[in-house]
PDB file of C-alpha atoms in Angstrom:
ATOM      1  CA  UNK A  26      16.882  52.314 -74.040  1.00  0.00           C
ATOM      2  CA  UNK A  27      15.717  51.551 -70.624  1.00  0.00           C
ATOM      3  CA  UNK A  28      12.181  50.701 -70.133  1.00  0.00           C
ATOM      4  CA  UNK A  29       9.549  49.940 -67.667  1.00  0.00           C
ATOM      5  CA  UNK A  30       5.561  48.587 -68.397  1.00  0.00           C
ATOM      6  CA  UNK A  31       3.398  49.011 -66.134  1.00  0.00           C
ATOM      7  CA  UNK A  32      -0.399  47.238 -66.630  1.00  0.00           C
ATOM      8  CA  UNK A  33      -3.076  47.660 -66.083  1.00  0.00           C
ATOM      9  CA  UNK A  34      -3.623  51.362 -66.749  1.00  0.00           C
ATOM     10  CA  UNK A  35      -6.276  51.303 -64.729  1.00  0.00           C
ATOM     11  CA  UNK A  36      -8.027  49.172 -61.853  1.00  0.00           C
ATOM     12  CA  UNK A  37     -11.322  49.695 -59.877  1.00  0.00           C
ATOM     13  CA  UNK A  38     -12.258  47.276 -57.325  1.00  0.00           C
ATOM     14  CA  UNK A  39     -14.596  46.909 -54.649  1.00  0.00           C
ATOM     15  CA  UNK A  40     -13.965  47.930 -51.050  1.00  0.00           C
ATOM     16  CA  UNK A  41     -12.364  44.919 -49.227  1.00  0.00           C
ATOM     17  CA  UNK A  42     -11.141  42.967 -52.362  1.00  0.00           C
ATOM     18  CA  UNK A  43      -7.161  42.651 -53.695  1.00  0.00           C
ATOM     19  CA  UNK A  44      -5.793  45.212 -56.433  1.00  0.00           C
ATOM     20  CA  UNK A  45      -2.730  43.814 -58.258  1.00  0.00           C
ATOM     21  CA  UNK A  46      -0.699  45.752 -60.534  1.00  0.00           C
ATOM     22  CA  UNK A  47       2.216  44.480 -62.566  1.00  0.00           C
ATOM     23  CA  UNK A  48       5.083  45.884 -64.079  1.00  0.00           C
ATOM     24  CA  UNK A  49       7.942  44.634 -66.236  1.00  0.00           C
ATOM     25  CA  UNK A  50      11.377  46.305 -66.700  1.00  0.00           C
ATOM     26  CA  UNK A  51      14.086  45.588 -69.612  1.00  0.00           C
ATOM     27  CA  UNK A  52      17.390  46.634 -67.988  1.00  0.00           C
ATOM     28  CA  UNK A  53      19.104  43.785 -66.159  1.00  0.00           C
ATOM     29  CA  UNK A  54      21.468  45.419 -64.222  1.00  0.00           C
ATOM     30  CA  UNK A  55      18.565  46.935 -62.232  1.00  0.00           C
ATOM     31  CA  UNK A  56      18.713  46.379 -58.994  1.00  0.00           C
ATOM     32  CA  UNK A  57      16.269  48.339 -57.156  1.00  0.00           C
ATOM     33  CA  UNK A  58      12.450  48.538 -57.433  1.00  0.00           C
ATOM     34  CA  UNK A  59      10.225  51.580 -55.479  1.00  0.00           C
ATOM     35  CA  UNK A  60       6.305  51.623 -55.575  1.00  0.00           C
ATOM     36  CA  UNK A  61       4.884  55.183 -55.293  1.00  0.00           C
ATOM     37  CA  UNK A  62       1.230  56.380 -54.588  1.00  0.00           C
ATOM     38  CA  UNK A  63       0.670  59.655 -56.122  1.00  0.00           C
ATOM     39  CA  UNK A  64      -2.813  61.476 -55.208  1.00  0.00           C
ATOM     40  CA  UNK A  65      -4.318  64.592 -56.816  1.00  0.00           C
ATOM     41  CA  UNK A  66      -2.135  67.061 -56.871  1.00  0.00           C
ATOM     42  CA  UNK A  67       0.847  66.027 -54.556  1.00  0.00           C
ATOM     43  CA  UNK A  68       4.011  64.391 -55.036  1.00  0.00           C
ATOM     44  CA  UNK A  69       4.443  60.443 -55.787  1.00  0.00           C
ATOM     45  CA  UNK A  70       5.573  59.297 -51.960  1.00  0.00           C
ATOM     46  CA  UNK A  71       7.139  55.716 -51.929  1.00  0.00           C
ATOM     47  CA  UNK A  72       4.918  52.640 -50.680  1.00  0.00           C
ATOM     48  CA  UNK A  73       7.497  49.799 -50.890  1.00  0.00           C
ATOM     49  CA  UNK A  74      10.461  48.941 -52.434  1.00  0.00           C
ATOM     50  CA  UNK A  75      12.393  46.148 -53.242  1.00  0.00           C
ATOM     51  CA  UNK A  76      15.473  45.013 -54.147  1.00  0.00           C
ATOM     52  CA  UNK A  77      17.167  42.388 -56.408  1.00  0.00           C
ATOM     53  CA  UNK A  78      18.363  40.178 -53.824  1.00  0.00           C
ATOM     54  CA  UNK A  79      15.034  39.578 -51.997  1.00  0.00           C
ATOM     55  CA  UNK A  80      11.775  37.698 -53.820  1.00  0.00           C
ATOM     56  CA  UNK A  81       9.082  39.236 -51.709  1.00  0.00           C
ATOM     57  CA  UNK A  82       8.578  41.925 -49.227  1.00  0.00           C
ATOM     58  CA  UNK A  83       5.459  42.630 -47.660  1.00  0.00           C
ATOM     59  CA  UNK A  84       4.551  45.565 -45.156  1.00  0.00           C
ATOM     60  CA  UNK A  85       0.667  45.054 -43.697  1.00  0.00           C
ATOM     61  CA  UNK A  86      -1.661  45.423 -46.324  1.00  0.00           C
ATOM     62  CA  UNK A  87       1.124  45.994 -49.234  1.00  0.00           C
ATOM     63  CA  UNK A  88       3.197  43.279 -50.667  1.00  0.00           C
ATOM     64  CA  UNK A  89       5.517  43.594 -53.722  1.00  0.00           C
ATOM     65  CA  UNK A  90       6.814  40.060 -55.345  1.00  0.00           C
ATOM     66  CA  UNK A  91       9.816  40.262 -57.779  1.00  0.00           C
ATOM     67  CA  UNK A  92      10.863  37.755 -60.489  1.00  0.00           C
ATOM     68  CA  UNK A  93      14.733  38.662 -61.297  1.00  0.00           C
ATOM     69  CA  UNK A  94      14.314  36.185 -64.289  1.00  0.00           C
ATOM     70  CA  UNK A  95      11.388  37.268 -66.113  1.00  0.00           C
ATOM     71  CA  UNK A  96      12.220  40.845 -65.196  1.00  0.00           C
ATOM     72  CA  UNK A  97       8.584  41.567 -63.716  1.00  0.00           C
ATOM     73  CA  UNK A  98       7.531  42.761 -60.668  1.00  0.00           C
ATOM     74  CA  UNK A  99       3.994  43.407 -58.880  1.00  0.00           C
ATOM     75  CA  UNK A 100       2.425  45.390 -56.097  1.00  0.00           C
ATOM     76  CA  UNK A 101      -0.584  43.416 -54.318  1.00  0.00           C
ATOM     77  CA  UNK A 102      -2.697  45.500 -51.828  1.00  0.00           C
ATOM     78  CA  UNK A 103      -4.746  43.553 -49.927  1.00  0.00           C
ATOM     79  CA  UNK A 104      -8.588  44.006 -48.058  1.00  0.00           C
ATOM     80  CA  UNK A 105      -8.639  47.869 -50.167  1.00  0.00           C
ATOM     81  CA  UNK A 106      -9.791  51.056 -49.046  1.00  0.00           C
ATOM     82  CA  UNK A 107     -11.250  54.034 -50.346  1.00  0.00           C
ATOM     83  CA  UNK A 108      -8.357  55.768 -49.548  1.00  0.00           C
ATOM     84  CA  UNK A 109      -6.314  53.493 -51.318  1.00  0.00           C
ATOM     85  CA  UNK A 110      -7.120  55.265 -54.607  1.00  0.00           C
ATOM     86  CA  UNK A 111      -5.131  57.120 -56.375  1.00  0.00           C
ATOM     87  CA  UNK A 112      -2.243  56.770 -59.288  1.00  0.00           C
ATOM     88  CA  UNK A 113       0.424  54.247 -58.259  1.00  0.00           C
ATOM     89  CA  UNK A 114       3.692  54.235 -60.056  1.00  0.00           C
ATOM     90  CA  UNK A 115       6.325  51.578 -60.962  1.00  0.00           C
ATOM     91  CA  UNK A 116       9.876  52.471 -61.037  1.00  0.00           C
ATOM     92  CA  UNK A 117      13.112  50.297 -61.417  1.00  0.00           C
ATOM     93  CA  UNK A 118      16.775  51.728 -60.959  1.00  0.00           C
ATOM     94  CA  UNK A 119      18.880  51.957 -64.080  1.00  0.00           C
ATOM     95  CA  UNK A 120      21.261  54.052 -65.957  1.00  0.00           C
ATOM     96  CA  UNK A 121      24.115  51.891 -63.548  1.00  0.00           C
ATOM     97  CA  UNK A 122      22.211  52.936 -60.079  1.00  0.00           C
ATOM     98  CA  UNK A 123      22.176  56.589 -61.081  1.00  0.00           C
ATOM     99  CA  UNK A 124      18.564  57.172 -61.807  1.00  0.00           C
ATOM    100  CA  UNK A 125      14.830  55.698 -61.462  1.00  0.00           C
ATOM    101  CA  UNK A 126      12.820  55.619 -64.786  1.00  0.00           C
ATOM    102  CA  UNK A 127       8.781  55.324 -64.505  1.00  0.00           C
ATOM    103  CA  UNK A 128       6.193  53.020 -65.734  1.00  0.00           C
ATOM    104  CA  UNK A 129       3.545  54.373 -67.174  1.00  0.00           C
ATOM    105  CA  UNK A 130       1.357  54.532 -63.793  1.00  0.00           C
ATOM    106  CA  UNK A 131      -1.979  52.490 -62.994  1.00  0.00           C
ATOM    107  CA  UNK A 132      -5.524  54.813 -61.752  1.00  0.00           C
ATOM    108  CA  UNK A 133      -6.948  52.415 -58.869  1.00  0.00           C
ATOM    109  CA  UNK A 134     -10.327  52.927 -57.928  1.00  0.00           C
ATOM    110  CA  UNK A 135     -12.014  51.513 -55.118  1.00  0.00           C
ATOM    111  CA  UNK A 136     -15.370  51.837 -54.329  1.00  0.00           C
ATOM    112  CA  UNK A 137     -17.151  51.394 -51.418  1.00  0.00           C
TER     113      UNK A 137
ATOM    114  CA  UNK B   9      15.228  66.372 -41.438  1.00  0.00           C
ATOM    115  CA  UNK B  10      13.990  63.917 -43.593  1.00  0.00           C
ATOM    116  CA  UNK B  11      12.502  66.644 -46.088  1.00  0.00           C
ATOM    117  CA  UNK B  12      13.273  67.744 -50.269  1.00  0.00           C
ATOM    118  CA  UNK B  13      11.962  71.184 -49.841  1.00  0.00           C
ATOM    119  CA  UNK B  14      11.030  73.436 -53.554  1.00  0.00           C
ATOM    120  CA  UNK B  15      10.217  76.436 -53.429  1.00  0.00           C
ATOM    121  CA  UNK B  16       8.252  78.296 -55.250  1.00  0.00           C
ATOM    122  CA  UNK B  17       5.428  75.445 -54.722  1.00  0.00           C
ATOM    123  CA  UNK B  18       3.422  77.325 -57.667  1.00  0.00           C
ATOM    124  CA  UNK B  19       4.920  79.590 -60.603  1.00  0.00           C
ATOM    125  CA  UNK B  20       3.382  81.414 -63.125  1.00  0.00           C
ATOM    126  CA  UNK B  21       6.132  82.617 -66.047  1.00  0.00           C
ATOM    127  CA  UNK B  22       5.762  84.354 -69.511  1.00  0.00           C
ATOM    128  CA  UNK B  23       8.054  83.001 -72.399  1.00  0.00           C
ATOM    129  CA  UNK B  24      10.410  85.960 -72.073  1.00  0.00           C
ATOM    130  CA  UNK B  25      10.905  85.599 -68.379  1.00  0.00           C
ATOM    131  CA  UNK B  26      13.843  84.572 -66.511  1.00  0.00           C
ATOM    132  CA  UNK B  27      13.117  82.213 -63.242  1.00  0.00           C
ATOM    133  CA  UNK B  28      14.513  79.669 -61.295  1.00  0.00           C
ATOM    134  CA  UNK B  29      12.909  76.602 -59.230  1.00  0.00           C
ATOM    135  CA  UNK B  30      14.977  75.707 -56.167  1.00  0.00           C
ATOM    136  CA  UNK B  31      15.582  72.413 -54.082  1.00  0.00           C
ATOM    137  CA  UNK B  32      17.103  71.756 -50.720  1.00  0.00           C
ATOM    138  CA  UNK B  33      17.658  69.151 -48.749  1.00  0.00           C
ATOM    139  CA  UNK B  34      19.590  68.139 -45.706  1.00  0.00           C
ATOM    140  CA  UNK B  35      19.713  64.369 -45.641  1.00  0.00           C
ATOM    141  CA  UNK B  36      23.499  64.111 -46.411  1.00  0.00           C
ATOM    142  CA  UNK B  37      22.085  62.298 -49.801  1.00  0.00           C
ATOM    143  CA  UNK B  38      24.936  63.031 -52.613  1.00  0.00           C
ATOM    144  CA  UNK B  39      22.424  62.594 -55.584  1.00  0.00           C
ATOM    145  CA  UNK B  40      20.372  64.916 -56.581  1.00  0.00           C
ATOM    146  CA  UNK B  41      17.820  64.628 -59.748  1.00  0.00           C
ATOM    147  CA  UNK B  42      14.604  66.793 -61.875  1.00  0.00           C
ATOM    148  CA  UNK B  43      12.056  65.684 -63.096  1.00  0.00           C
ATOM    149  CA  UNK B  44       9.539  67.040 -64.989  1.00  0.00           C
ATOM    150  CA  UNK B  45       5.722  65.510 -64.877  1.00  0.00           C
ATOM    151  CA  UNK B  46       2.734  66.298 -66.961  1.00  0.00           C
ATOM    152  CA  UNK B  47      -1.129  65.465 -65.989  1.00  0.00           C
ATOM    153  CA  UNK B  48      -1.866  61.718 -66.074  1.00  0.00           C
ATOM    154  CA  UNK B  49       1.617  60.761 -66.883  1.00  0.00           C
ATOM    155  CA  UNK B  50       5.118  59.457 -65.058  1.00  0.00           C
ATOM    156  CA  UNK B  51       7.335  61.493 -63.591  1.00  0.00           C
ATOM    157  CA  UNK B  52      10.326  61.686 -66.876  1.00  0.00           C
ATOM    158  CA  UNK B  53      13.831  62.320 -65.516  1.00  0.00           C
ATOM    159  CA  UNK B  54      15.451  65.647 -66.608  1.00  0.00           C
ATOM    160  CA  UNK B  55      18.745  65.888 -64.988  1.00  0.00           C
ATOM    161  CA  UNK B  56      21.068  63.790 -62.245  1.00  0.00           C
ATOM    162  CA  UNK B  57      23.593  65.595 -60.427  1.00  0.00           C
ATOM    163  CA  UNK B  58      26.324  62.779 -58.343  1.00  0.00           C
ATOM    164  CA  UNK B  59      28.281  64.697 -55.837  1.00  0.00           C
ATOM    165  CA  UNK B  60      27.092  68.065 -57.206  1.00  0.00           C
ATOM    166  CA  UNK B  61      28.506  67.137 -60.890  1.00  0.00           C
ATOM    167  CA  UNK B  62      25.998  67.179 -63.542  1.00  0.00           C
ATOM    168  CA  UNK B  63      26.126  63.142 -64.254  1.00  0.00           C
ATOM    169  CA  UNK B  64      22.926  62.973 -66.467  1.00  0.00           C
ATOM    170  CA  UNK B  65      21.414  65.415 -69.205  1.00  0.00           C
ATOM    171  CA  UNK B  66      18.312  63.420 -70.733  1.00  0.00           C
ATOM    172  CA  UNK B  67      18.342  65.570 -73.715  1.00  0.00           C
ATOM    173  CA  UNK B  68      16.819  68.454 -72.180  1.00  0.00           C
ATOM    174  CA  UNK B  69      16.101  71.464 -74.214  1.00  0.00           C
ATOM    175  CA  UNK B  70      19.247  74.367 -72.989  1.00  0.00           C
ATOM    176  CA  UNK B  71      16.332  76.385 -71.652  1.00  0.00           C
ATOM    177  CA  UNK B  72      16.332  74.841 -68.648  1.00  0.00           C
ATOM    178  CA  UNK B  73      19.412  74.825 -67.094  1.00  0.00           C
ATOM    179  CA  UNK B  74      20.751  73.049 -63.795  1.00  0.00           C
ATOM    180  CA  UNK B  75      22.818  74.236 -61.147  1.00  0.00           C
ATOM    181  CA  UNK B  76      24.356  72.596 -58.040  1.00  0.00           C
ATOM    182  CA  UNK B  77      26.019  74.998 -55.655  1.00  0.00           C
ATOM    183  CA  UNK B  78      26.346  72.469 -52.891  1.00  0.00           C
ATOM    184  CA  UNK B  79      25.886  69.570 -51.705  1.00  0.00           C
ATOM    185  CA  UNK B  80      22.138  70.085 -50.265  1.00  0.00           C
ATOM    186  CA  UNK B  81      20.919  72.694 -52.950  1.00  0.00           C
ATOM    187  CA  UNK B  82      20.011  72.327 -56.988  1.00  0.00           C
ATOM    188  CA  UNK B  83      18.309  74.699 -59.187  1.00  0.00           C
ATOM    189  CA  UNK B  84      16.788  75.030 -62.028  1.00  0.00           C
ATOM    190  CA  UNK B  85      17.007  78.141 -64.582  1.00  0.00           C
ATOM    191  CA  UNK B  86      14.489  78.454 -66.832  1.00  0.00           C
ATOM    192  CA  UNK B  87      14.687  81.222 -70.005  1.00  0.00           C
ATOM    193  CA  UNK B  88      12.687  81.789 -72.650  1.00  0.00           C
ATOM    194  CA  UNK B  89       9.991  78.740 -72.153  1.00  0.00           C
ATOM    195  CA  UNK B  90       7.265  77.486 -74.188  1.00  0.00           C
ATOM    196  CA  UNK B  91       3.426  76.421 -73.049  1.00  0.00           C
ATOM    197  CA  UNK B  92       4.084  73.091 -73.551  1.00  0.00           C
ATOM    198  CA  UNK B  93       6.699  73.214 -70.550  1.00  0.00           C
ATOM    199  CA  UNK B  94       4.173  74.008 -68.519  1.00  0.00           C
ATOM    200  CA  UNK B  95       4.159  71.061 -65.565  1.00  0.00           C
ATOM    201  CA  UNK B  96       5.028  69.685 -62.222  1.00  0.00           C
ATOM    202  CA  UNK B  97       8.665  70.091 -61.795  1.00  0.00           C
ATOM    203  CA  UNK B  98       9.696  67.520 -59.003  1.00  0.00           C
ATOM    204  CA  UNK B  99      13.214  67.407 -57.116  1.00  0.00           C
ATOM    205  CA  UNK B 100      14.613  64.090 -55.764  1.00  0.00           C
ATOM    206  CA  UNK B 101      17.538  63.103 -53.662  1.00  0.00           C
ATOM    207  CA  UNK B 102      18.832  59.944 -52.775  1.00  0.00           C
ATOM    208  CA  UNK B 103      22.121  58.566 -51.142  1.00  0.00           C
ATOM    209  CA  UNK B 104      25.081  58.561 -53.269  1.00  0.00           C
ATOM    210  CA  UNK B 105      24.935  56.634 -56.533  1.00  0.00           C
ATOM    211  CA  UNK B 106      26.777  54.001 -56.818  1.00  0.00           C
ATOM    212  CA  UNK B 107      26.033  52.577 -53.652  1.00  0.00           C
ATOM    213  CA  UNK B 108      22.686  50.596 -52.614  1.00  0.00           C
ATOM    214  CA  UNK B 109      20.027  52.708 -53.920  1.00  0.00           C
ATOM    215  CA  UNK B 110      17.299  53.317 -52.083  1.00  0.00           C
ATOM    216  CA  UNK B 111      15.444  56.444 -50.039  1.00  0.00           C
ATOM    217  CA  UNK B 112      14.544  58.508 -52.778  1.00  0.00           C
ATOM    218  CA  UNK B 113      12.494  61.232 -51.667  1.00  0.00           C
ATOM    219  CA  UNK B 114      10.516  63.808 -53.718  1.00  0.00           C
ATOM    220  CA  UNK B 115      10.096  67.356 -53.238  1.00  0.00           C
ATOM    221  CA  UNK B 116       6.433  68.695 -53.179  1.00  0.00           C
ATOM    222  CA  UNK B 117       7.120  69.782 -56.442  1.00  0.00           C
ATOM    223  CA  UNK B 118       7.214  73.490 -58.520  1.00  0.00           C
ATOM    224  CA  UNK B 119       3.793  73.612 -60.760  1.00  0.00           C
ATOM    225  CA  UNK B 120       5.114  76.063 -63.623  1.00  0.00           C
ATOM    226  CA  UNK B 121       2.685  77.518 -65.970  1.00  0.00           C
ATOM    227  CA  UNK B 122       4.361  79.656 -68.845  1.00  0.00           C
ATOM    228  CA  UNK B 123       1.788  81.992 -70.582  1.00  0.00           C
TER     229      UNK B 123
END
């Protein structure tokens, strides 16, 4: 069936530095790919997104890159923050449009 | 109102109860989806209702059972649960499937414990 890998599991970094986190997806007909940032307790709440007809979308200090032949994409957060930590959550569209499945999620730390 | 409301945001059920979680929204989106999402883990897709038809059932145990009166509400019935169903129970909508996905929104989510 569907699936979507998401690595690494998880990430600390310092204060200031880049996180990258990369995910790969095996459906083809995706066409859609959300980021979501889940803290403690609260519901994932979308970051980014992308879709299959663009190769890079960046807003400030978040970027997302997609690669529609190697079926991988990745989230790059740039010049971190403390408050940047938390889960953060892969997803690609599948199931013909009608549903998101998950990767696994990656823990980013950053310390100050 | 750009808003998945759930109510109740907390729910605590024994394995002989009867309760339901409820979702509403009033973005005009025409697909509506559960999920169900354990500590540490992704949220894992449950049910996806397209223009309040039930569309997809990811094997989900008949103890939970989905509803869709209208086009902003969905439900979820829950009857005789286990422990292990204990969870976050998230709703999503997003526009109508089939067209260019995008603007999924989450609820704030039901946490269910079932004693």
């Amino acid at each position: 069936g569907e699936n979507v890998e998401q690595h690494p599991s998880t990430l600390s970094v310092q204060e200031g530095d880049s996180a990258v986190i990369k995910c790969t997806y095996s459906d083809s007909a995706s066409n859609y790919f959300p980021w979501y940032k889940q803290e403690l307790g609260k519901r994932p709440q979308l970051i980014i997104d992308i879709r299959s007809n663009v190769g890079e979308k960046k807003d400030q200090r978040i970027a997302v890159t997609l690669n529609k032949t190697a079926k991988h994409f990745s989230l790059h957060i740039t010049e971190t923050q403390p408050e940047d930590s938390a889960v953060y959550f892969c997803a690609a569209s599948t199931k013909a449009g009608t549903a998101l499945i998950f990767g696994k999620g990656t823990t980013l730390s950053v310390s100050s | 109102d750009t808003e998945v409301t759930q109510t109740p945001k907390h729910l605590v059920m024994g394995m002989t109860n009867k309760k339901s979680l409820k979702c509403e929204q009033h973005m005009g989106h025409r697909a509506m989806y559960w999920y169900k999402q354990k500590a540490k883990k992704p949220p894992e897709l449950m049910f996806v209702y397209s223009y309040e038809k039930l569309s997809i059932n990811e094997s989900v145990p008949s103890r939970f059972s989905p509803e869709c009166p209208n086009s902003s509400l969905l439900n979820l019935h829950l009857h005789a649960l286990q422990p292990e169903d204990s969870a976050l129970y998230l709703c999503a909508s997003s526009p109508p499937t089939g067209t260019r996905m995008g603007g999924y929104t989450f609820g704030s989510g039901t946490r269910l414990t079932v004693v």
